[in-house]
PDB file of C-alpha atoms in Angstrom:
ATOM      1  CA  MET A   1       0.090   0.099  -0.185  1.00 69.00           C
ATOM      2  CA  PRO A   2       1.443   3.072  -1.075  1.00 78.00           C
ATOM      3  CA  LEU A   3       2.539   5.875   1.967  1.00 89.00           C
ATOM      4  CA  ILE A   4       0.399   8.285   1.965  1.00 95.00           C
ATOM      5  CA  ARG A   5       1.798  12.273   3.774  1.00 95.00           C
ATOM      6  CA  GLU A   6      -0.720  15.591   4.486  1.00 95.00           C
ATOM      7  CA  PHE A   7       0.841  18.800   4.244  1.00 94.00           C
ATOM      8  CA  PRO A   8      -1.156  21.865   5.698  1.00 92.00           C
ATOM      9  CA  ILE A   9      -1.818  24.365   3.756  1.00 91.00           C
ATOM     10  CA  ALA A  10      -4.277  27.185   5.261  1.00 77.00           C
ATOM     11  CA  GLU A  11      -7.553  26.360   6.741  1.00 70.00           C
ATOM     12  CA  ALA A  12     -10.152  26.679   4.822  1.00 62.00           C
ATOM     13  CA  THR A  13      -9.027  28.135   1.880  1.00 68.00           C
ATOM     14  CA  GLY A  14      -9.298  25.788  -0.686  1.00 80.00           C
ATOM     15  CA  PRO A  15      -6.329  24.275  -2.142  1.00 94.00           C
ATOM     16  CA  TYR A  16      -7.721  23.493  -5.963  1.00 96.00           C
ATOM     17  CA  GLY A  17      -4.987  23.199  -8.880  1.00 97.00           C
ATOM     18  CA  ILE A  18      -1.583  21.923  -8.258  1.00 98.00           C
ATOM     19  CA  THR A  19       1.771  21.625 -10.263  1.00 98.00           C
ATOM     20  CA  ALA A  20       5.037  20.892 -10.082  1.00 98.00           C
ATOM     21  CA  GLY A  21       7.384  24.625 -10.542  1.00 97.00           C
ATOM     22  CA  ALA A  22      10.622  24.664 -12.351  1.00 96.00           C
ATOM     23  CA  ASP A  23      12.349  25.796  -9.238  1.00 97.00           C
ATOM     24  CA  GLY A  24      11.519  22.273  -7.183  1.00 97.00           C
ATOM     25  CA  ALA A  25       8.569  22.947  -5.670  1.00 98.00           C
ATOM     26  CA  LEU A  26       4.236  22.731  -5.570  1.00 98.00           C
ATOM     27  CA  TRP A  27       2.266  25.626  -6.654  1.00 98.00           C
ATOM     28  CA  LEU A  28      -1.432  26.171  -6.013  1.00 97.00           C
ATOM     29  CA  THR A  29      -3.952  27.802  -6.521  1.00 97.00           C
ATOM     30  CA  LEU A  30      -5.828  28.775  -3.272  1.00 95.00           C
ATOM     31  CA  VAL A  31      -8.884  29.566  -4.790  1.00 93.00           C
ATOM     32  CA  HIS A  32     -11.375  31.191  -1.765  1.00 91.00           C
ATOM     33  CA  SER A  33      -8.923  33.154  -0.514  1.00 92.00           C
ATOM     34  CA  GLY A  34      -7.721  34.643  -3.268  1.00 94.00           C
ATOM     35  CA  GLU A  35      -3.750  33.461  -3.489  1.00 95.00           C
ATOM     36  CA  ILE A  36      -1.125  31.392  -4.595  1.00 97.00           C
ATOM     37  CA  ALA A  37       0.330  29.191  -2.294  1.00 96.00           C
ATOM     38  CA  ARG A  38       4.451  27.618  -2.613  1.00 97.00           C
ATOM     39  CA  LEU A  39       4.890  24.223  -1.086  1.00 97.00           C
ATOM     40  CA  ASP A  40       8.391  22.837  -0.961  1.00 96.00           C
ATOM     41  CA  THR A  41       8.390  18.852  -0.747  1.00 93.00           C
ATOM     42  CA  ASP A  42       9.487  19.057   2.810  1.00 92.00           C
ATOM     43  CA  GLY A  43       6.071  21.113   3.502  1.00 93.00           C
ATOM     44  CA  THR A  44       7.074  24.648   3.939  1.00 95.00           C
ATOM     45  CA  VAL A  45       4.601  26.882   2.701  1.00 95.00           C
ATOM     46  CA  THR A  46       4.473  30.058   1.552  1.00 95.00           C
ATOM     47  CA  ARG A  47       1.565  32.053   0.288  1.00 95.00           C
ATOM     48  CA  HIS A  48       1.026  35.026  -2.167  1.00 96.00           C
ATOM     49  CA  PRO A  49      -1.808  37.310  -3.305  1.00 96.00           C
ATOM     50  CA  ALA A  50      -2.862  36.010  -6.847  1.00 96.00           C
ATOM     51  CA  GLY A  51      -4.829  39.507  -7.335  1.00 96.00           C
ATOM     52  CA  PRO A  52      -7.655  41.461  -5.676  1.00 94.00           C
ATOM     53  CA  PRO A  53      -9.879  39.383  -3.208  1.00 89.00           C
ATOM     54  CA  GLY A  54     -12.362  37.168  -4.755  1.00 93.00           C
ATOM     55  CA  CYS A  55     -10.138  37.142  -7.896  1.00 97.00           C
ATOM     56  CA  GLY A  56     -10.654  32.839  -7.666  1.00 96.00           C
ATOM     57  CA  PRO A  57      -7.495  31.696  -8.992  1.00 97.00           C
ATOM     58  CA  THR A  58      -8.444  28.043 -10.507  1.00 97.00           C
ATOM     59  CA  VAL A  59      -6.342  26.300 -12.830  1.00 98.00           C
ATOM     60  CA  ILE A  60      -2.355  26.461 -12.215  1.00 98.00           C
ATOM     61  CA  THR A  61       0.563  25.411 -14.967  1.00 98.00           C
ATOM     62  CA  SER A  62       4.022  25.987 -15.357  1.00 98.00           C
ATOM     63  CA  GLY A  63       4.647  28.085 -18.690  1.00 97.00           C
ATOM     64  CA  PRO A  64       7.555  27.982 -21.178  1.00 96.00           C
ATOM     65  CA  ASP A  65       8.986  30.924 -19.767  1.00 96.00           C
ATOM     66  CA  GLY A  66       9.728  29.387 -15.940  1.00 97.00           C
ATOM     67  CA  ALA A  67       6.893  31.242 -14.426  1.00 98.00           C
ATOM     68  CA  LEU A  68       3.300  29.250 -13.683  1.00 98.00           C
ATOM     69  CA  TRP A  69       0.307  30.840 -15.205  1.00 98.00           C
ATOM     70  CA  PHE A  70      -3.268  30.361 -13.526  1.00 98.00           C
ATOM     71  CA  SER A  71      -7.029  30.944 -14.471  1.00 98.00           C
ATOM     72  CA  ARG A  72      -9.040  33.522 -12.382  1.00 98.00           C
ATOM     73  CA  THR A  73     -11.935  31.862 -12.371  1.00 97.00           C
ATOM     74  CA  GLN A  74     -14.470  35.080 -11.231  1.00 96.00           C
ATOM     75  CA  ASP A  75     -12.619  37.876 -12.151  1.00 96.00           C
ATOM     76  CA  HIS A  76     -11.788  37.092 -15.616  1.00 97.00           C
ATOM     77  CA  HIS A  77      -8.292  36.820 -15.862  1.00 98.00           C
ATOM     78  CA  ILE A  78      -5.138  35.144 -17.181  1.00 98.00           C
ATOM     79  CA  GLY A  79      -2.252  35.453 -14.217  1.00 98.00           C
ATOM     80  CA  ARG A  80       1.401  35.133 -13.774  1.00 98.00           C
ATOM     81  CA  ILE A  81       3.500  34.107 -11.355  1.00 98.00           C
ATOM     82  CA  THR A  82       7.229  33.972 -11.184  1.00 98.00           C
ATOM     83  CA  THR A  83       8.837  31.763  -8.389  1.00 97.00           C
ATOM     84  CA  SER A  84      10.168  34.720  -6.267  1.00 96.00           C
ATOM     85  CA  GLY A  85       6.115  35.506  -6.206  1.00 96.00           C
ATOM     86  CA  GLU A  86       6.049  38.482  -8.395  1.00 97.00           C
ATOM     87  CA  VAL A  87       2.650  38.448 -10.430  1.00 97.00           C
ATOM     88  CA  THR A  88       0.918  39.637 -13.839  1.00 97.00           C
ATOM     89  CA  ALA A  89      -2.002  39.409 -14.434  1.00 97.00           C
ATOM     90  CA  PHE A  90      -3.661  40.223 -17.960  1.00 98.00           C
ATOM     91  CA  ALA A  91      -7.641  40.634 -18.063  1.00 97.00           C
ATOM     92  CA  LEU A  92      -9.634  39.001 -20.533  1.00 96.00           C
ATOM     93  CA  PRO A  93     -12.533  40.781 -22.863  1.00 91.00           C
ATOM     94  CA  GLY A  94     -16.130  39.591 -21.210  1.00 90.00           C
ATOM     95  CA  GLU A  95     -16.272  37.660 -18.676  1.00 93.00           C
ATOM     96  CA  GLY A  96     -15.569  34.618 -20.229  1.00 93.00           C
ATOM     97  CA  GLY A  97     -14.688  32.612 -16.654  1.00 96.00           C
ATOM     98  CA  PRO A  98     -11.215  31.236 -17.411  1.00 98.00           C
ATOM     99  CA  PHE A  99     -10.853  28.269 -15.829  1.00 98.00           C
ATOM    100  CA  GLY A 100      -7.929  25.069 -17.576  1.00 98.00           C
ATOM    101  CA  ILE A 101      -4.899  26.567 -18.736  1.00 98.00           C
ATOM    102  CA  ALA A 102      -1.856  24.071 -20.381  1.00 98.00           C
ATOM    103  CA  PRO A 103       1.365  25.209 -22.368  1.00 98.00           C
ATOM    104  CA  GLY A 104       1.014  24.822 -25.919  1.00 98.00           C
ATOM    105  CA  PRO A 105       3.313  23.429 -28.379  1.00 97.00           C
ATOM    106  CA  ASP A 106       3.775  26.498 -30.271  1.00 97.00           C
ATOM    107  CA  GLY A 107       5.639  28.443 -27.130  1.00 97.00           C
ATOM    108  CA  ALA A 108       2.289  29.877 -25.666  1.00 98.00           C
ATOM    109  CA  LEU A 109      -0.435  29.077 -22.927  1.00 98.00           C
ATOM    110  CA  TRP A 110      -3.918  28.116 -23.691  1.00 98.00           C
ATOM    111  CA  PHE A 111      -6.736  28.098 -21.909  1.00 98.00           C
ATOM    112  CA  THR A 112     -10.037  27.604 -21.413  1.00 98.00           C
ATOM    113  CA  GLU A 113     -12.951  30.026 -21.306  1.00 98.00           C
ATOM    114  CA  MET A 114     -16.703  28.635 -19.837  1.00 96.00           C
ATOM    115  CA  ASN A 115     -18.633  31.041 -19.806  1.00 95.00           C
ATOM    116  CA  THR A 116     -18.411  31.951 -23.503  1.00 95.00           C
ATOM    117  CA  ASP A 117     -17.720  28.532 -25.294  1.00 96.00           C
ATOM    118  CA  HIS A 118     -13.956  29.884 -26.471  1.00 97.00           C
ATOM    119  CA  ILE A 119     -10.158  28.507 -26.285  1.00 98.00           C
ATOM    120  CA  GLY A 120      -8.260  31.085 -25.500  1.00 98.00           C
ATOM    121  CA  ARG A 121      -4.278  31.502 -26.048  1.00 98.00           C
ATOM    122  CA  ILE A 122      -1.738  34.238 -24.198  1.00 98.00           C
ATOM    123  CA  THR A 123       2.109  34.549 -25.308  1.00 98.00           C
ATOM    124  CA  PRO A 124       4.692  34.790 -22.680  1.00 96.00           C
ATOM    125  CA  GLU A 125       4.314  38.277 -23.323  1.00 95.00           C
ATOM    126  CA  GLY A 126       0.512  38.651 -22.286  1.00 96.00           C
ATOM    127  CA  GLU A 127      -0.737  38.637 -26.154  1.00 97.00           C
ATOM    128  CA  ILE A 128      -4.439  37.198 -26.703  1.00 97.00           C
ATOM    129  CA  THR A 129      -6.519  35.896 -29.188  1.00 97.00           C
ATOM    130  CA  ARG A 130      -9.176  33.922 -28.690  1.00 97.00           C
ATOM    131  CA  ILE A 131     -11.149  31.435 -30.784  1.00 97.00           C
ATOM    132  CA  ALA A 132     -15.219  30.871 -31.211  1.00 96.00           C
ATOM    133  CA  LEU A 133     -15.610  26.626 -31.127  1.00 96.00           C
ATOM    134  CA  PRO A 134     -18.824  25.670 -32.911  1.00 89.00           C
ATOM    135  CA  ALA A 135     -21.475  24.654 -30.172  1.00 80.00           C
ATOM    136  CA  LEU A 136     -23.190  27.038 -27.478  1.00 87.00           C
ATOM    137  CA  GLY A 137     -23.273  25.394 -23.862  1.00 94.00           C
ATOM    138  CA  GLY A 138     -20.513  22.977 -24.603  1.00 96.00           C
ATOM    139  CA  PHE A 139     -18.642  24.478 -21.305  1.00 97.00           C
ATOM    140  CA  PRO A 140     -15.588  24.071 -22.011  1.00 98.00           C
ATOM    141  CA  SER A 141     -13.401  22.695 -19.189  1.00 98.00           C
ATOM    142  CA  MET A 142      -9.871  21.020 -18.608  1.00 98.00           C
ATOM    143  CA  ILE A 143      -7.075  21.258 -21.667  1.00 98.00           C
ATOM    144  CA  THR A 144      -3.949  19.951 -22.016  1.00 98.00           C
ATOM    145  CA  ALA A 145      -1.471  19.212 -25.208  1.00 98.00           C
ATOM    146  CA  GLY A 146      -1.411  16.392 -27.220  1.00 98.00           C
ATOM    147  CA  ALA A 147       0.832  14.779 -28.767  1.00 97.00           C
ATOM    148  CA  ASP A 148      -0.278  15.635 -32.378  1.00 97.00           C
ATOM    149  CA  GLY A 149       0.688  19.210 -32.369  1.00 97.00           C
ATOM    150  CA  ALA A 150      -3.301  20.229 -31.390  1.00 98.00           C
ATOM    151  CA  LEU A 151      -4.770  21.028 -27.750  1.00 98.00           C
ATOM    152  CA  TRP A 152      -7.073  18.760 -26.710  1.00 98.00           C
ATOM    153  CA  PHE A 153      -9.954  19.994 -24.305  1.00 98.00           C
ATOM    154  CA  THR A 154     -13.279  18.953 -22.422  1.00 98.00           C
ATOM    155  CA  LEU A 155     -16.904  19.691 -23.067  1.00 98.00           C
ATOM    156  CA  ASN A 156     -18.435  19.064 -19.565  1.00 97.00           C
ATOM    157  CA  GLN A 157     -21.857  19.921 -20.769  1.00 97.00           C
ATOM    158  CA  ALA A 158     -22.080  19.012 -24.218  1.00 97.00           C
ATOM    159  CA  SER A 159     -19.976  15.225 -23.096  1.00 97.00           C
ATOM    160  CA  ALA A 160     -17.757  15.478 -25.747  1.00 98.00           C
ATOM    161  CA  ILE A 161     -14.033  16.076 -26.308  1.00 98.00           C
ATOM    162  CA  GLY A 162     -12.121  18.978 -28.309  1.00 98.00           C
ATOM    163  CA  ARG A 163      -9.712  19.344 -30.100  1.00 98.00           C
ATOM    164  CA  VAL A 164      -7.720  22.624 -31.805  1.00 98.00           C
ATOM    165  CA  THR A 165      -4.798  22.985 -33.639  1.00 98.00           C
ATOM    166  CA  THR A 166      -2.621  25.956 -33.325  1.00 97.00           C
ATOM    167  CA  GLY A 167      -3.861  27.718 -36.201  1.00 96.00           C
ATOM    168  CA  GLY A 168      -7.465  27.292 -34.916  1.00 96.00           C
ATOM    169  CA  GLU A 169      -9.269  24.432 -36.404  1.00 97.00           C
ATOM    170  CA  THR A 170     -11.508  22.638 -34.349  1.00 97.00           C
ATOM    171  CA  THR A 171     -12.704  19.111 -34.012  1.00 97.00           C
ATOM    172  CA  VAL A 172     -15.747  17.844 -31.227  1.00 97.00           C
ATOM    173  CA  HIS A 173     -15.389  14.312 -30.691  1.00 97.00           C
ATOM    174  CA  ASP A 174     -19.006  13.412 -29.022  1.00 97.00           C
ATOM    175  CA  LEU A 175     -18.451  10.593 -25.936  1.00 98.00           C
ATOM    176  CA  PRO A 176     -20.310   7.074 -26.242  1.00 97.00           C
ATOM    177  CA  THR A 177     -22.123   7.974 -22.648  1.00 96.00           C
ATOM    178  CA  ALA A 178     -24.631  10.967 -22.571  1.00 95.00           C
ATOM    179  CA  GLY A 179     -24.117  13.180 -19.455  1.00 96.00           C
ATOM    180  CA  ALA A 180     -20.703  11.929 -18.352  1.00 98.00           C
ATOM    181  CA  GLY A 181     -19.264  14.977 -18.083  1.00 98.00           C
ATOM    182  CA  PRO A 182     -15.557  15.366 -18.608  1.00 98.00           C
ATOM    183  CA  VAL A 183     -13.295  17.070 -16.682  1.00 98.00           C
ATOM    184  CA  GLY A 184      -9.983  16.755 -16.207  1.00 98.00           C
ATOM    185  CA  ILE A 185      -7.379  15.596 -19.008  1.00 98.00           C
ATOM    186  CA  THR A 186      -4.106  15.161 -19.200  1.00 98.00           C
ATOM    187  CA  GLY A 187      -1.722  13.580 -22.667  1.00 98.00           C
ATOM    188  CA  GLY A 188      -0.693  10.137 -21.469  1.00 96.00           C
ATOM    189  CA  ALA A 189       2.458   8.461 -21.702  1.00 94.00           C
ATOM    190  CA  ASP A 190       0.991   6.131 -24.657  1.00 95.00           C
ATOM    191  CA  GLY A 191       0.468   9.184 -27.356  1.00 97.00           C
ATOM    192  CA  ALA A 192      -3.650   8.715 -26.559  1.00 98.00           C
ATOM    193  CA  LEU A 193      -5.390  11.508 -24.270  1.00 98.00           C
ATOM    194  CA  TRP A 194      -6.643  10.311 -20.685  1.00 98.00           C
ATOM    195  CA  PHE A 195      -9.827  11.958 -19.569  1.00 98.00           C
ATOM    196  CA  VAL A 196     -12.411  11.802 -16.533  1.00 98.00           C
ATOM    197  CA  GLU A 197     -16.104  11.544 -16.341  1.00 98.00           C
ATOM    198  CA  ILE A 198     -17.248  13.000 -13.117  1.00 98.00           C
ATOM    199  CA  ALA A 199     -20.916  12.689 -13.895  1.00 98.00           C
ATOM    200  CA  ALA A 200     -21.023   9.347 -14.932  1.00 97.00           C
ATOM    201  CA  GLY A 201     -17.873   7.576 -12.470  1.00 97.00           C
ATOM    202  CA  ARG A 202     -15.687   6.047 -15.984  1.00 98.00           C
ATOM    203  CA  ILE A 203     -11.793   7.533 -17.089  1.00 98.00           C
ATOM    204  CA  GLY A 204     -11.795   7.747 -20.963  1.00 98.00           C
ATOM    205  CA  ARG A 205      -9.520   7.360 -23.482  1.00 98.00           C
ATOM    206  CA  ILE A 206      -9.241   8.813 -26.842  1.00 98.00           C
ATOM    207  CA  THR A 207      -6.554   8.272 -29.721  1.00 98.00           C
ATOM    208  CA  VAL A 208      -5.592  11.735 -31.906  1.00 97.00           C
ATOM    209  CA  ASP A 209      -7.481   9.515 -34.281  1.00 96.00           C
ATOM    210  CA  GLY A 210     -10.835   9.961 -32.181  1.00 97.00           C
ATOM    211  CA  GLU A 211     -11.390   6.708 -31.266  1.00 98.00           C
ATOM    212  CA  ILE A 212     -12.912   6.307 -27.335  1.00 98.00           C
ATOM    213  CA  ARG A 213     -12.607   3.741 -25.244  1.00 98.00           C
ATOM    214  CA  GLU A 214     -14.175   4.193 -21.496  1.00 98.00           C
ATOM    215  CA  PHE A 215     -13.312   2.299 -18.326  1.00 98.00           C
ATOM    216  CA  PRO A 216     -16.000   2.149 -15.178  1.00 97.00           C
ATOM    217  CA  LEU A 217     -14.720   3.225 -11.889  1.00 97.00           C
ATOM    218  CA  PRO A 218     -16.040   0.212  -9.193  1.00 95.00           C
ATOM    219  CA  ASP A 219     -17.724   2.883  -8.033  1.00 94.00           C
ATOM    220  CA  GLY A 220     -20.361   5.139 -10.477  1.00 93.00           C
ATOM    221  CA  ASN A 221     -20.538   7.792  -7.680  1.00 96.00           C
ATOM    222  CA  ALA A 222     -17.118   8.479  -7.102  1.00 97.00           C
ATOM    223  CA  ARG A 223     -17.299  11.806  -9.762  1.00 97.00           C
ATOM    224  CA  PRO A 224     -13.561  11.649 -10.906  1.00 98.00           C
ATOM    225  CA  HIS A 225     -12.584  15.642 -10.874  1.00 97.00           C
ATOM    226  CA  ALA A 226      -8.613  15.868 -12.179  1.00 98.00           C
ATOM    227  CA  ILE A 227      -6.316  13.349 -14.361  1.00 98.00           C
ATOM    228  CA  THR A 228      -2.659  13.737 -15.155  1.00 98.00           C
ATOM    229  CA  ALA A 229       0.056  11.498 -16.360  1.00 98.00           C
ATOM    230  CA  ALA A 230       3.526   9.515 -14.651  1.00 96.00           C
ATOM    231  CA  PRO A 231       6.449   8.703 -16.855  1.00 91.00           C
ATOM    232  CA  GLY A 232       5.577   5.107 -16.453  1.00 90.00           C
ATOM    233  CA  GLY A 233       2.908   4.969 -17.900  1.00 94.00           C
ATOM    234  CA  ASP A 234       0.111   5.133 -15.463  1.00 97.00           C
ATOM    235  CA  CYS A 235      -2.208   8.410 -15.093  1.00 98.00           C
ATOM    236  CA  TRP A 236      -3.224   9.167 -12.048  1.00 98.00           C
ATOM    237  CA  PHE A 237      -6.445  10.884 -10.914  1.00 98.00           C
ATOM    238  CA  THR A 238      -8.764  12.475  -8.523  1.00 98.00           C
ATOM    239  CA  GLU A 239     -11.957  11.147  -7.134  1.00 98.00           C
ATOM    240  CA  TRP A 240     -13.441  14.106  -5.274  1.00 96.00           C
ATOM    241  CA  GLY A 241     -17.050  12.191  -4.408  1.00 96.00           C
ATOM    242  CA  ALA A 242     -15.293   9.045  -2.714  1.00 97.00           C
ATOM    243  CA  ASN A 243     -11.849  10.296  -1.098  1.00 97.00           C
ATOM    244  CA  ARG A 244      -9.583   8.656  -2.838  1.00 97.00           C
ATOM    245  CA  ILE A 245      -6.602   8.242  -5.720  1.00 97.00           C
ATOM    246  CA  GLY A 246      -6.953   6.332  -8.222  1.00 97.00           C
ATOM    247  CA  ARG A 247      -4.414   4.670 -10.811  1.00 97.00           C
ATOM    248  CA  VAL A 248      -5.502   3.795 -14.354  1.00 98.00           C
ATOM    249  CA  THR A 249      -2.534   1.617 -16.377  1.00 97.00           C
ATOM    250  CA  PRO A 250      -2.533   1.901 -20.254  1.00 96.00           C
ATOM    251  CA  SER A 251      -4.892  -0.920 -20.837  1.00 95.00           C
ATOM    252  CA  GLY A 252      -7.328   0.495 -18.592  1.00 96.00           C
ATOM    253  CA  GLU A 253      -6.761  -1.671 -15.184  1.00 97.00           C
ATOM    254  CA  ILE A 254      -7.632   0.801 -12.471  1.00 97.00           C
ATOM    255  CA  THR A 255      -6.364   1.019  -8.458  1.00 97.00           C
ATOM    256  CA  GLU A 256      -7.502   3.077  -5.692  1.00 97.00           C
ATOM    257  CA  TYR A 257      -6.449   4.006  -2.545  1.00 97.00           C
ATOM    258  CA  ASP A 258      -8.176   5.688  -0.042  1.00 97.00           C
ATOM    259  CA  LEU A 259      -6.639   8.984   1.456  1.00 97.00           C
ATOM    260  CA  PRO A 260      -6.010   9.065   5.183  1.00 95.00           C
ATOM    261  CA  THR A 261      -8.910  12.379   5.941  1.00 95.00           C
ATOM    262  CA  PRO A 262     -12.083  11.892   5.301  1.00 95.00           C
ATOM    263  CA  SER A 263     -14.292  13.886   2.877  1.00 94.00           C
ATOM    264  CA  SER A 264     -10.964  15.640   1.931  1.00 94.00           C
ATOM    265  CA  GLU A 265     -12.272  16.560  -1.531  1.00 94.00           C
ATOM    266  CA  PRO A 266      -9.040  16.215  -3.636  1.00 97.00           C
ATOM    267  CA  HIS A 267      -9.239  18.132  -6.670  1.00 96.00           C
ATOM    268  CA  GLY A 268      -5.663  19.185  -8.470  1.00 97.00           C
ATOM    269  CA  ILE A 269      -3.530  16.240  -9.049  1.00 98.00           C
ATOM    270  CA  THR A 270       0.390  16.741 -10.612  1.00 98.00           C
ATOM    271  CA  VAL A 271       3.285  14.675 -10.352  1.00 98.00           C
ATOM    272  CA  GLY A 272       5.934  16.794  -8.167  1.00 97.00           C
ATOM    273  CA  PRO A 273       9.586  17.272  -9.028  1.00 95.00           C
ATOM    274  CA  ASP A 274      10.222  14.129  -6.348  1.00 95.00           C
ATOM    275  CA  GLY A 275       8.467  11.740  -8.361  1.00 95.00           C
ATOM    276  CA  ALA A 276       5.756  11.485  -6.388  1.00 97.00           C
ATOM    277  CA  ILE A 277       1.803  12.412  -6.692  1.00 97.00           C
ATOM    278  CA  TRP A 278       0.604  15.594  -5.085  1.00 98.00           C
ATOM    279  CA  THR A 279      -3.372  15.925  -5.017  1.00 98.00           C
ATOM    280  CA  ALA A 280      -4.674  19.542  -3.375  1.00 97.00           C
ATOM    281  CA  LEU A 281      -7.685  18.864  -0.726  1.00 96.00           C
ATOM    282  CA  GLU A 282      -9.880  21.244  -0.438  1.00 92.00           C
ATOM    283  CA  ILE A 283      -9.672  21.034   3.405  1.00 92.00           C
ATOM    284  CA  GLY A 284      -6.912  23.050   3.374  1.00 94.00           C
ATOM    285  CA  ALA A 285      -4.199  20.800   2.984  1.00 95.00           C
ATOM    286  CA  VAL A 286      -2.242  18.615  -0.107  1.00 97.00           C
ATOM    287  CA  ALA A 287      -1.468  14.843   0.183  1.00 97.00           C
ATOM    288  CA  ARG A 288       1.672  12.904  -1.409  1.00 97.00           C
ATOM    289  CA  LEU A 289       1.418  10.007  -2.309  1.00 96.00           C
ATOM    290  CA  ASP A 290       4.715   7.806  -3.384  1.00 90.00           C
ATOM    291  CA  ALA A 291       3.824   5.846  -6.259  1.00 79.00           C
ATOM    292  CA  ALA A 292       7.170   4.263  -5.837  1.00 69.00           C
ATOM    293  CA  THR A 293       5.903   2.210  -2.603  1.00 59.00           C
ATOM    294  CA  PRO A 294       4.224  -1.405  -3.428  1.00 51.00           C
TER     295      PRO A 294
END
């Protein structure tokens, strides 16, 4: 059984997104307090304002410039924070509700706008372009780079997976399960995209050619939320409704691990600089799972 250890961050601040930084630390969004936290692997925590109170930082990723980039969902900005704590913000037009964000193969950051059915692109210098999606009300959520050089994203309310090229061409693949509610998505070591279906309790896999497979979780009410790919080929995901971390192999074999604190509400998940699996817990902590422990 893998060793799981929890690190307190701050009470009731809602650690939500998490990513590994270029400085060898973990970086988190504290959505309720409007802060970004830096967590050393020894448990040392530093907190920085992400913007004005109520800005709602959600998803965070490591950028090509060595800084951390994050979405400010509530006040419709894309934020950037250096590893020394300097914050810059870029306003989006309208009230798009940016959420997912990921580096693209073109040296820019790509993000989703949940409220306006757009995919956005921002350069490290802050230049923003937006691409309108073909369907309305799809609720684009998480986004990731694929092995084919395109960006892939989940359409939560449309129960579909979208693809956009760096030139702006979009494609939408409907999921076999109606009302699946996909959220998290990641590029797997096998060249496919792996995603979670929060409403259907399944893990999904889609090839770059659009072939889809779904793998039901033992608990259909587990509400999987986020997913990340590990170097060895497995993907790890959070079960927000079941208080677990799960692992899925390239063949679809699923293993689950209970978190030590009840109702800890795991959200974001990432592979840390130490090779362990790190998960943001909305109760105010971060869990570390030693993936090397049998």
